[in-house]
Tab-separated table of C-alpha atoms in Angstrom:
chain	number	residue	atom	x	y	z
G	9	UNK	CA	14.210	48.356	-0.247
G	10	UNK	CA	12.808	50.574	-2.926
G	11	UNK	CA	9.403	49.419	-4.716
G	12	UNK	CA	6.933	51.234	-6.603
G	13	UNK	CA	3.509	51.623	-5.547
G	14	UNK	CA	2.277	50.565	-8.415
G	15	UNK	CA	3.888	47.108	-8.209
G	16	UNK	CA	1.871	46.422	-4.589
G	17	UNK	CA	-1.134	48.876	-4.997
G	18	UNK	CA	-4.152	49.050	-7.248
G	19	UNK	CA	-3.432	46.297	-9.354
G	20	UNK	CA	-6.389	43.896	-10.039
G	21	UNK	CA	-4.645	41.056	-11.777
G	22	UNK	CA	-2.787	39.800	-8.931
G	23	UNK	CA	-3.174	39.736	-5.077
G	24	UNK	CA	-0.980	41.901	-3.093
G	25	UNK	CA	0.728	38.885	-1.549
G	26	UNK	CA	1.345	37.085	-4.980
G	27	UNK	CA	3.109	40.350	-5.786
G	28	UNK	CA	4.803	40.609	-2.313
G	29	UNK	CA	5.861	36.952	-2.672
G	30	UNK	CA	7.716	37.653	-6.294
G	31	UNK	CA	8.934	40.673	-4.844
G	32	UNK	CA	11.097	38.826	-1.895
G	33	UNK	CA	12.011	36.013	-4.383
G	34	UNK	CA	13.887	38.576	-6.525
G	35	UNK	CA	15.395	40.254	-3.765
G	36	UNK	CA	16.846	36.812	-2.301
G	37	UNK	CA	17.933	36.172	-5.697
G	38	UNK	CA	19.922	39.398	-6.122
G	39	UNK	CA	21.391	39.283	-2.778
G	40	UNK	CA	19.359	41.628	-1.219
G	41	UNK	CA	19.348	39.908	1.866
G	42	UNK	CA	22.751	38.312	3.714
G	43	UNK	CA	22.595	34.393	5.054
G	44	UNK	CA	21.139	34.779	8.636
G	45	UNK	CA	19.903	37.859	8.285
G	46	UNK	CA	16.155	38.297	10.333
G	47	UNK	CA	13.300	39.871	8.474
G	48	UNK	CA	11.055	40.882	10.492
G	49	UNK	CA	7.528	41.125	9.584
G	50	UNK	CA	6.691	44.693	10.977
G	51	UNK	CA	9.956	45.991	9.211
G	52	UNK	CA	9.107	45.075	5.912
G	53	UNK	CA	5.285	46.081	6.123
G	54	UNK	CA	6.501	49.592	6.677
G	55	UNK	CA	9.227	49.751	4.353
G	56	UNK	CA	6.451	48.452	1.706
G	57	UNK	CA	3.977	50.535	2.851
G	58	UNK	CA	1.132	47.543	2.480
G	59	UNK	CA	-0.500	45.778	5.789
G	60	UNK	CA	1.352	42.837	7.509
G	61	UNK	CA	-1.149	40.290	6.057
G	62	UNK	CA	0.043	39.828	2.374
G	63	UNK	CA	3.811	40.067	4.049
G	64	UNK	CA	3.141	37.286	6.379
G	65	UNK	CA	1.683	35.279	3.118
G	66	UNK	CA	4.531	35.716	1.033
G	67	UNK	CA	6.961	35.082	3.302
G	68	UNK	CA	5.287	31.912	4.470
G	69	UNK	CA	5.370	30.943	1.228
G	70	UNK	CA	8.933	31.104	1.098
G	71	UNK	CA	9.292	29.385	4.119
G	72	UNK	CA	7.049	26.259	3.034
G	73	UNK	CA	10.137	26.386	-0.183
G	74	UNK	CA	13.053	26.684	2.040
G	75	UNK	CA	13.870	29.829	1.058
G	76	UNK	CA	13.359	31.212	4.639
G	77	UNK	CA	13.018	29.315	7.799
G	78	UNK	CA	10.910	30.480	10.469
G	79	UNK	CA	11.544	31.807	13.846
G	80	UNK	CA	8.191	32.827	14.997
G	81	UNK	CA	5.493	34.471	14.169
G	82	UNK	CA	6.495	38.071	13.359
G	83	UNK	CA	9.978	37.144	11.716
G	84	UNK	CA	11.793	34.773	9.555
G	85	UNK	CA	15.712	34.350	8.809
G	86	UNK	CA	17.745	33.835	5.602
G	87	UNK	CA	19.152	30.078	6.014
G	88	UNK	CA	23.116	29.798	6.444
G	89	UNK	CA	23.971	27.496	3.625
G	90	UNK	CA	26.747	24.927	4.514
G	91	UNK	CA	29.869	24.403	2.215
G	92	UNK	CA	28.386	20.847	1.074
G	93	UNK	CA	25.220	22.258	0.292
G	94	UNK	CA	26.542	25.151	-1.585
G	95	UNK	CA	29.195	23.119	-3.266
G	96	UNK	CA	26.452	20.667	-4.594
G	97	UNK	CA	24.038	23.778	-5.859
G	98	UNK	CA	27.197	24.964	-7.856
G	99	UNK	CA	27.628	21.813	-9.437
G	100	UNK	CA	23.960	21.688	-10.314
G	101	UNK	CA	24.196	25.333	-11.559
G	102	UNK	CA	27.687	24.684	-13.977
G	103	UNK	CA	25.511	21.441	-15.783
G	104	UNK	CA	22.252	23.635	-15.999
G	105	UNK	CA	23.126	27.353	-16.789
G	106	UNK	CA	25.661	25.707	-19.163
G	107	UNK	CA	23.076	23.917	-21.081
G	108	UNK	CA	21.369	27.327	-21.088
G	109	UNK	CA	24.752	28.831	-22.035
G	110	UNK	CA	25.097	26.580	-24.751
G	111	UNK	CA	21.571	26.692	-26.016
G	112	UNK	CA	21.800	30.628	-25.858
G	113	UNK	CA	24.599	30.807	-28.521
G	114	UNK	CA	22.779	29.127	-30.677
G	115	UNK	CA	19.721	30.953	-30.406
G	116	UNK	CA	19.925	34.148	-29.425
G	117	UNK	CA	19.739	37.312	-31.304
G	118	UNK	CA	22.441	40.327	-31.857
G	119	UNK	CA	19.781	42.346	-29.795
G	120	UNK	CA	19.546	40.110	-26.905
G	121	UNK	CA	23.313	39.866	-26.838
G	122	UNK	CA	23.731	43.612	-26.807
G	123	UNK	CA	21.663	43.737	-23.889
G	124	UNK	CA	23.622	41.024	-21.991
G	125	UNK	CA	26.824	42.967	-23.012
G	126	UNK	CA	24.994	45.880	-21.502
G	127	UNK	CA	24.257	44.085	-18.131
G	128	UNK	CA	27.854	43.483	-17.923
G	129	UNK	CA	28.909	47.100	-18.458
G	130	UNK	CA	26.757	48.028	-15.591
G	131	UNK	CA	28.051	45.267	-13.048
G	132	UNK	CA	31.846	46.468	-13.960
G	133	UNK	CA	30.608	50.554	-13.347
G	134	UNK	CA	29.195	49.209	-10.099
G	135	UNK	CA	32.288	47.312	-9.094
G	136	UNK	CA	34.655	50.267	-9.784
G	137	UNK	CA	32.323	52.192	-7.723
G	138	UNK	CA	32.187	50.106	-5.085
G	139	UNK	CA	28.481	49.420	-4.916
G	140	UNK	CA	28.513	46.165	-3.853
G	141	UNK	CA	24.697	45.939	-4.124
G	142	UNK	CA	24.191	46.524	-7.540
G	143	UNK	CA	27.274	44.636	-8.589
G	144	UNK	CA	25.513	41.596	-7.192
G	145	UNK	CA	22.027	42.614	-8.392
G	146	UNK	CA	23.465	42.862	-12.032
G	147	UNK	CA	25.074	39.529	-11.783
G	148	UNK	CA	21.995	37.875	-11.128
G	149	UNK	CA	20.551	39.994	-14.074
G	150	UNK	CA	23.366	38.580	-16.306
G	151	UNK	CA	23.031	35.111	-15.290
G	152	UNK	CA	19.123	34.934	-15.644
G	153	UNK	CA	19.287	37.046	-19.162
G	154	UNK	CA	21.949	34.602	-20.566
G	155	UNK	CA	19.389	31.678	-19.578
G	156	UNK	CA	16.326	33.057	-20.643
G	157	UNK	CA	18.136	33.573	-24.329
G	158	UNK	CA	18.426	29.940	-24.516
G	159	UNK	CA	14.252	30.182	-25.144
G	160	UNK	CA	13.854	27.429	-22.757
G	161	UNK	CA	11.194	28.381	-20.114
G	162	UNK	CA	11.367	25.078	-17.912
G	163	UNK	CA	15.036	25.175	-17.555
G	164	UNK	CA	15.058	28.890	-16.624
G	165	UNK	CA	12.280	28.481	-13.821
G	166	UNK	CA	14.971	25.280	-12.497
G	167	UNK	CA	17.807	27.916	-12.678
G	168	UNK	CA	15.729	30.605	-11.102
G	169	UNK	CA	14.827	28.120	-7.951
G	170	UNK	CA	18.826	27.536	-7.389
G	171	UNK	CA	19.181	31.092	-7.503
G	172	UNK	CA	16.550	31.362	-4.648
G	173	UNK	CA	18.602	29.182	-2.667
G	174	UNK	CA	22.322	30.599	-3.440
G	175	UNK	CA	21.620	34.271	-4.221
G	176	UNK	CA	22.111	35.517	-0.586
G	177	UNK	CA	25.639	33.821	-0.767
G	178	UNK	CA	26.979	36.259	-3.331
G	179	UNK	CA	26.893	38.394	-0.443
G	180	UNK	CA	30.723	37.133	0.077
G	181	UNK	CA	31.707	39.710	-2.661
G	182	UNK	CA	31.004	42.434	-0.460
G	183	UNK	CA	33.637	40.807	2.064
G	184	UNK	CA	35.797	39.208	-1.094
G	185	UNK	CA	35.235	41.688	-3.788
G	186	UNK	CA	36.586	40.388	-7.147
G	187	UNK	CA	39.988	41.939	-8.157
G	188	UNK	CA	40.344	40.697	-11.366
G	189	UNK	CA	40.851	43.575	-13.989
G	190	UNK	CA	37.742	44.164	-16.252
G	191	UNK	CA	39.616	42.702	-19.709
G	192	UNK	CA	39.806	39.349	-17.905
G	193	UNK	CA	36.375	39.018	-16.373
G	194	UNK	CA	34.793	35.702	-17.059
G	195	UNK	CA	31.763	37.432	-18.331
G	196	UNK	CA	33.549	38.906	-21.634
G	197	UNK	CA	34.589	35.212	-22.663
G	198	UNK	CA	30.599	33.983	-22.126
G	199	UNK	CA	29.474	36.939	-24.524
G	200	UNK	CA	32.291	36.349	-26.876
G	201	UNK	CA	31.191	32.670	-27.346
G	202	UNK	CA	27.656	33.678	-27.610
G	203	UNK	CA	28.195	36.145	-30.349
G	204	UNK	CA	30.017	33.634	-31.949
G	205	UNK	CA	27.830	30.992	-31.653
G	206	UNK	CA	30.041	28.619	-29.987
G	207	UNK	CA	27.749	26.712	-27.827
G	208	UNK	CA	30.433	24.505	-26.290
G	209	UNK	CA	32.872	27.596	-25.607
G	210	UNK	CA	29.970	29.416	-23.743
G	211	UNK	CA	29.420	26.169	-21.764
G	212	UNK	CA	32.917	26.058	-20.714
G	213	UNK	CA	33.103	29.644	-19.877
G	214	UNK	CA	30.068	29.645	-17.859
G	215	UNK	CA	31.577	26.645	-15.854
G	216	UNK	CA	34.733	28.474	-15.314
G	217	UNK	CA	32.786	31.639	-14.060
G	218	UNK	CA	30.700	29.924	-11.444
G	219	UNK	CA	34.145	27.719	-10.505
G	220	UNK	CA	35.629	30.978	-9.913
G	221	UNK	CA	33.599	32.273	-7.094
G	222	UNK	CA	33.470	28.826	-5.446
G	223	UNK	CA	36.414	29.086	-3.002
G	224	UNK	CA	35.688	32.677	-1.834
G	225	UNK	CA	31.854	31.969	-1.247
G	226	UNK	CA	32.754	28.636	0.884
G	227	UNK	CA	34.967	30.935	3.262
G	228	UNK	CA	32.278	33.407	3.345
G	229	UNK	CA	29.843	30.895	4.544
G	230	UNK	CA	32.183	29.313	7.347
G	231	UNK	CA	32.231	33.113	8.655
G	232	UNK	CA	28.439	33.539	8.530
G	233	UNK	CA	27.695	29.865	10.188
G	234	UNK	CA	30.280	30.811	12.941
G	235	UNK	CA	28.587	34.690	13.509
G	236	UNK	CA	24.964	33.329	13.404
G	237	UNK	CA	24.951	29.890	14.420
G	238	UNK	CA	22.298	29.661	12.271
G	239	UNK	CA	20.465	26.518	10.937
G	240	UNK	CA	20.977	25.313	7.460
G	241	UNK	CA	18.237	24.657	4.987
G	242	UNK	CA	18.310	20.872	6.391
G	243	UNK	CA	17.701	21.758	9.730
G	244	UNK	CA	15.788	24.586	9.553
G	245	UNK	CA	12.680	24.611	11.471
G	246	UNK	CA	9.827	24.598	8.990
G	247	UNK	CA	5.894	25.303	9.606
G	248	UNK	CA	4.533	23.737	6.599
G	249	UNK	CA	3.833	26.888	5.016
G	250	UNK	CA	2.285	28.682	7.922
G	251	UNK	CA	3.055	32.312	7.850
G	252	UNK	CA	5.530	34.254	9.831
């Protein structure tokens, strides 16, 4: 995990705990941590080069939001989502991200669409080169950029919270990498629809993109649940916001 010291040190407008919170939030959304993975306070404190106290506060906040669950005062774990919960989140994503895609087709600028296309190209290069972590990060960035192009900040925040829960599931693509050729990638239809200002087509293409990954991620989650025997978010032992 690489982080610039300027992000966590010498900044007076935000506390270290708040900056650490947003950092971990982004890492979870981008699939940096796997379902069932244990996060130790000591390890991340050393990795980021800051004291344990702001790390504890940041992770505690994510525990209270059910993005992580508590093991003890020194560690947390990423929940292993069950198939039913994942399918529910996917259905909600199709509804909300579909709305974002449709609005983006009507409101986005040519420059924003060019940036979206550039993100997709970086995703394809990362996939071609076998850099699964970078591919997952670019995929998350693509979806967030698309929704931001709708210029609906409330909708974007709701969608980000869904990604906070489902981001770790994208590690399925390490075990089940996409095999579709570049020319058939679902993102291309999204980009084309947005560029044509065709809202319904953008919504439909977004739904196809999300639905494409459901079965492979469900299979991955079943394997992770057997491997870790970890609690799902509904059964996770919470501490009402107390830090690890």
